[in-house]
Amino acid sequence: MNHQISNTIGEILETQGASLSIDDFISQLKAKYSESELEQFYKDLNFSDLEQAVKAIVDDIKG
């Protein structure tokens, strides 16, 4: 599931651009995945919340 959520973040970034806020990414993820899936996602990546995990992945993709 983590890979799938990471891929979704990449797809959002690719289709909608880097100007989206982290809140925009989170809103779109919450529309697609359950709270428990998203919670497991950031915990598996050793982040304390979803915002930190999404920001780290977006920053990594942007390079």
XYZ file of N, CA, C and O in Angstrom, residues 8-61:
216
model
N 0.680 7.607 -6.043
C -0.410 8.571 -6.179
C 0.108 9.992 -5.962
O -0.267 10.907 -6.702
N 0.967 10.182 -4.988
C 1.558 11.502 -4.750
C 2.327 11.944 -5.987
O 2.212 13.092 -6.430
N 3.105 11.038 -6.568
C 3.845 11.353 -7.788
C 2.930 11.713 -8.942
O 3.203 12.651 -9.704
N 1.833 10.979 -9.076
C 0.872 11.260 -10.150
C 0.216 12.628 -9.968
O 0.032 13.367 -10.934
N -0.149 12.954 -8.745
C -0.745 14.266 -8.467
C 0.253 15.362 -8.836
O -0.100 16.356 -9.482
N 1.490 15.172 -8.429
C 2.531 16.157 -8.718
C 2.724 16.317 -10.222
O 2.820 17.443 -10.733
N 2.733 15.212 -10.931
C 2.948 15.234 -12.379
C 1.782 15.889 -13.118
O 1.993 16.660 -14.049
N 0.570 15.590 -12.711
C -0.592 16.084 -13.451
C -1.031 17.484 -13.030
O -1.587 18.214 -13.838
N -0.762 17.849 -11.775
C -1.290 19.119 -11.272
C -0.215 20.144 -10.937
O -0.528 21.278 -10.605
N 1.026 19.730 -10.991
C 2.108 20.678 -10.814
C 2.621 20.815 -9.397
O 1.978 20.421 -8.432
N 3.791 21.399 -9.327
C 4.491 21.519 -8.055
C 3.970 22.661 -7.193
O 4.400 22.832 -6.068
N 3.052 23.445 -7.724
C 2.561 24.595 -6.960
C 1.482 24.223 -5.944
O 1.071 25.054 -5.143
N 1.026 22.968 -5.972
C 0.027 22.531 -4.997
C 0.600 22.593 -3.585
O 1.773 22.295 -3.364
N -0.255 22.940 -2.643
C 0.177 22.919 -1.243
C 0.125 21.491 -0.714
O -0.541 20.623 -1.295
N 0.802 21.268 0.381
C 0.771 19.945 1.012
C -0.662 19.612 1.424
O -1.097 18.473 1.296
N -1.423 20.616 1.855
C -2.822 20.391 2.208
C -3.631 19.900 1.010
O -4.524 19.072 1.157
N -3.316 20.417 -0.182
C -3.998 19.960 -1.401
C -3.699 18.479 -1.661
O -4.595 17.711 -2.008
N -2.437 18.102 -1.501
C -2.061 16.693 -1.671
C -2.815 15.826 -0.667
O -3.373 14.787 -1.028
N -2.837 16.250 0.576
C -3.490 15.479 1.631
C -4.984 15.337 1.362
O -5.549 14.251 1.518
N -5.617 16.412 0.922
C -7.049 16.348 0.607
C -7.328 15.309 -0.474
O -8.286 14.532 -0.382
N -6.499 15.297 -1.489
C -6.683 14.340 -2.574
C -6.409 12.910 -2.120
O -7.095 11.970 -2.543
N -5.414 12.747 -1.258
C -5.133 11.406 -0.731
C -6.276 10.910 0.145
O -6.663 9.740 0.077
N -6.841 11.806 0.952
C -7.950 11.418 1.828
C -9.195 11.047 1.024
O -10.008 10.261 1.489
N -9.315 11.607 -0.169
C -10.453 11.266 -1.026
C -10.289 9.869 -1.634
O -11.271 9.228 -2.000
N -9.054 9.409 -1.713
C -8.771 8.141 -2.386
C -8.489 6.981 -1.421
O -8.760 5.828 -1.743
N -7.939 7.295 -0.261
C -7.534 6.265 0.698
C -8.216 6.485 2.051
O -8.542 7.609 2.411
N -8.362 5.409 2.796
C -8.972 5.508 4.125
C -7.980 6.134 5.114
O -6.766 6.129 4.895
N -8.535 6.633 6.205
C -7.696 7.207 7.259
C -6.698 6.172 7.783
O -5.544 6.494 8.031
N -7.157 4.933 7.933
C -6.266 3.901 8.468
C -5.132 3.589 7.491
O -3.995 3.355 7.918
N -5.413 3.583 6.188
C -4.355 3.360 5.195
C -3.322 4.486 5.240
O -2.111 4.239 5.192
N -3.813 5.710 5.341
C -2.898 6.855 5.373
C -2.085 6.886 6.665
O -0.896 7.204 6.655
N -2.712 6.511 7.765
C -1.997 6.453 9.038
C -0.895 5.394 8.984
O 0.233 5.630 9.422
N -1.220 4.234 8.451
C -0.221 3.168 8.327
C 0.920 3.614 7.418
O 2.086 3.320 7.680
N 0.585 4.326 6.367
C 1.572 4.841 5.411
C 2.630 5.693 6.106
O 3.823 5.428 6.001
N 2.201 6.721 6.837
C 3.212 7.595 7.454
C 3.931 6.920 8.607
O 5.124 7.162 8.832
N 3.251 6.039 9.321
C 3.921 5.329 10.417
C 4.970 4.362 9.879
O 6.052 4.252 10.456
N 4.653 3.684 8.777
C 5.626 2.772 8.171
C 6.870 3.510 7.694
O 7.962 2.941 7.641
N 6.714 4.766 7.338
C 7.847 5.580 6.877
C 8.533 6.322 8.021
O 9.415 7.145 7.795
N 8.098 6.046 9.246
C 8.672 6.633 10.458
C 8.488 8.148 10.556
O 9.374 8.863 11.028
N 7.329 8.626 10.122
C 6.970 10.033 10.313
C 5.897 10.104 11.385
O 5.145 9.152 11.596
N 5.817 11.261 12.047
C 4.839 11.401 13.122
C 3.466 11.817 12.629
O 2.493 11.726 13.374
N 3.380 12.293 11.370
C 2.065 12.596 10.812
C 2.104 12.549 9.290
O 3.182 12.476 8.687
N 0.926 12.585 8.712
C 0.799 12.466 7.261
C 1.436 13.652 6.544
O 2.076 13.486 5.504
N 1.289 14.838 7.101
C 1.850 16.035 6.470
C 3.362 15.908 6.276
O 3.883 16.226 5.208
N 4.063 15.447 7.288
C 5.513 15.280 7.182
C 5.874 14.269 6.103
O 6.812 14.489 5.330
N 5.149 13.165 6.051
C 5.438 12.122 5.064
C 5.204 12.633 3.647
O 6.034 12.431 2.757
N 4.063 13.302 3.433
C 3.748 13.816 2.097
C 4.773 14.860 1.679
O 5.270 14.844 0.551
N 5.132 15.757 2.588
C 6.121 16.794 2.267
C 7.457 16.162 1.877
O 8.085 16.576 0.908
N 7.893 15.159 2.614
C 9.163 14.500 2.325
C 9.141 13.841 0.944
O 10.114 13.937 0.187
N 8.036 13.190 0.613
C 7.943 12.517 -0.689
C 7.894 13.537 -1.815
O 8.577 13.390 -2.829
N 7.113 14.601 -1.650
C 7.034 15.651 -2.673
C 8.408 16.278 -2.876
O 8.863 16.436 -4.020
N 9.089 16.599 -1.787
C 10.431 17.193 -1.891
C 11.397 16.248 -2.580
O 12.239 16.666 -3.385
N 11.291 14.946 -2.276
C 12.163 13.956 -2.895
C 11.895 13.860 -4.405
O 12.843 13.795 -5.196
N 10.650 13.861 -4.779
C 10.307 13.768 -6.194
C 10.776 15.014 -6.960
O 11.315 14.924 -8.058
